[in-house]
Amino acid sequence: MSLNSYMSLNISNSTSNPLPFKITKALIKESLEELFSIECEGFFESLEQDLFSLNTLTNASSHLSTPTTFNFHPNVLIDQEAILSIHNPYENNTLNFDNNEVKNYKGIITYIKYLGINHESALNINDSTSNTKQIQYKHFFSFKLQSVLIRLSLNKANRIYTHTNIIEVIKQTLGFYQDILHKEIDYSNIHFNYEEQELISQYNESDLDFITRLSHNNGIFFYEDENTIYFCDVYKNVKNKEIEYNPNINNILNQACISSIYKEQSLRTNSFTHSSINANTPLNLLSLHSSKVPYEQELNNKACYNEYFYESEYSFTKSIDLKTKPSLKEKRALVLNESLLAKSNIYHLSLGDFITLNYKEFNHQEEIKNQDEEKQDKASLLKDFIIIANTQILIDDAILANSINTNDHLNLKDLNLNKSYSNTLTLLKKNIIFTPSFKAKPKAPNSTQGIVIGE
């Protein structure tokens, strides 16, 4: 049984090399809708029982005579940069990936808890006959790793911007934090023009809430990878990944695949209703996209409505989104109606990845050959997707086996020590541009005598 986890967390330390933790379980949530968040548990191995009085420790990766200072106090580790690395979770090539890449999540520690200590058993079930002295103590911690952008949520501000557009306001706001973000910000996927506004106001909002409101209410979404934060109103151009679709759950460990696709829906208020006599904008919810050229059609920007009205949970006079364009509300309705959920065992998929499902083996080849081009184009919409959210569950408590004493009265078959990986993907058809949910602008208290205006 392997003593190495396929997950590791390295936390930056101003006085030493990064602190290495082996991770036993992790829950990763990431989406084009919100910042990524990772909850995980793991341990640090040490020869010392009292970790917090440990002043020096010889780093295995450095010269044997070089002492390295570690500081594990939660007050020191909080708000430190950290990287969670995920290797191929399947031992002995159980699943054959074309490239065993390492997937990294880089953020900051926003929560830490010391869970306690475990003494490694001299009669462990991993190797009870060994007389070799090994590291004896495991110090367990619980962490929460989040996007570095979470630092923008720690303030409240009131600002007024005049005669500018929302992109410049977002750039200026992020410019306040350029020394602590430590990631490049990429605006190259902003393709639309945003008109200059006379007044844009930030009222009693954190800077994160402010840029989120400006972005989402104008159809802009943002997400990040290890080194870059992307702001987009169209998708970033990346290479398609072809993925097998195999619904046979008995083969899930023999093939890297998507094993199930399903749809969830919940009751919600009607966003808006529109009617039109314009031939360019027929009464059809699919009027604002083209299956041929996804985001280059002029119709996307020039759609007009003869009449529209809102039917939200707010009354018309108190509605928070009267300025939201009907075209954006239609695109948001498309995202909610057309998105799908899929389960897979592929660990290296990322937000914004284009994937093509290969399910030809489940179709009759002759039927595919006999289809005309138009039907094949429609069928392609059922297999070309983009990943807009990803929830991952990672478990590797098998590395704790050497902490269990064989003299204890334990039924070892009930310990459920395992190594597993699974994820739930939210997929959207590639020809539909993701539109995030709209955000409300904070309202002034009733006792406030001023008037908050602007975007």
Coordinates of C-alpha atoms in Angstrom, one line a residue, residues 8 124 168 179 207 319 419 425 429:
S8 CA -0.5 17.5 -1.5
N124 CA 1.2 -1.0 12.0
E168 CA -12.1 50.6 -16.8
D179 CA 0.7 43.7 -5.0
D207 CA -14.6 45.5 -3.8
S319 CA -37.4 45.8 -8.7
K419 CA -8.3 6.0 -2.6
L425 CA -19.5 18.6 -14.1
K429 CA -23.8 23.4 -25.0

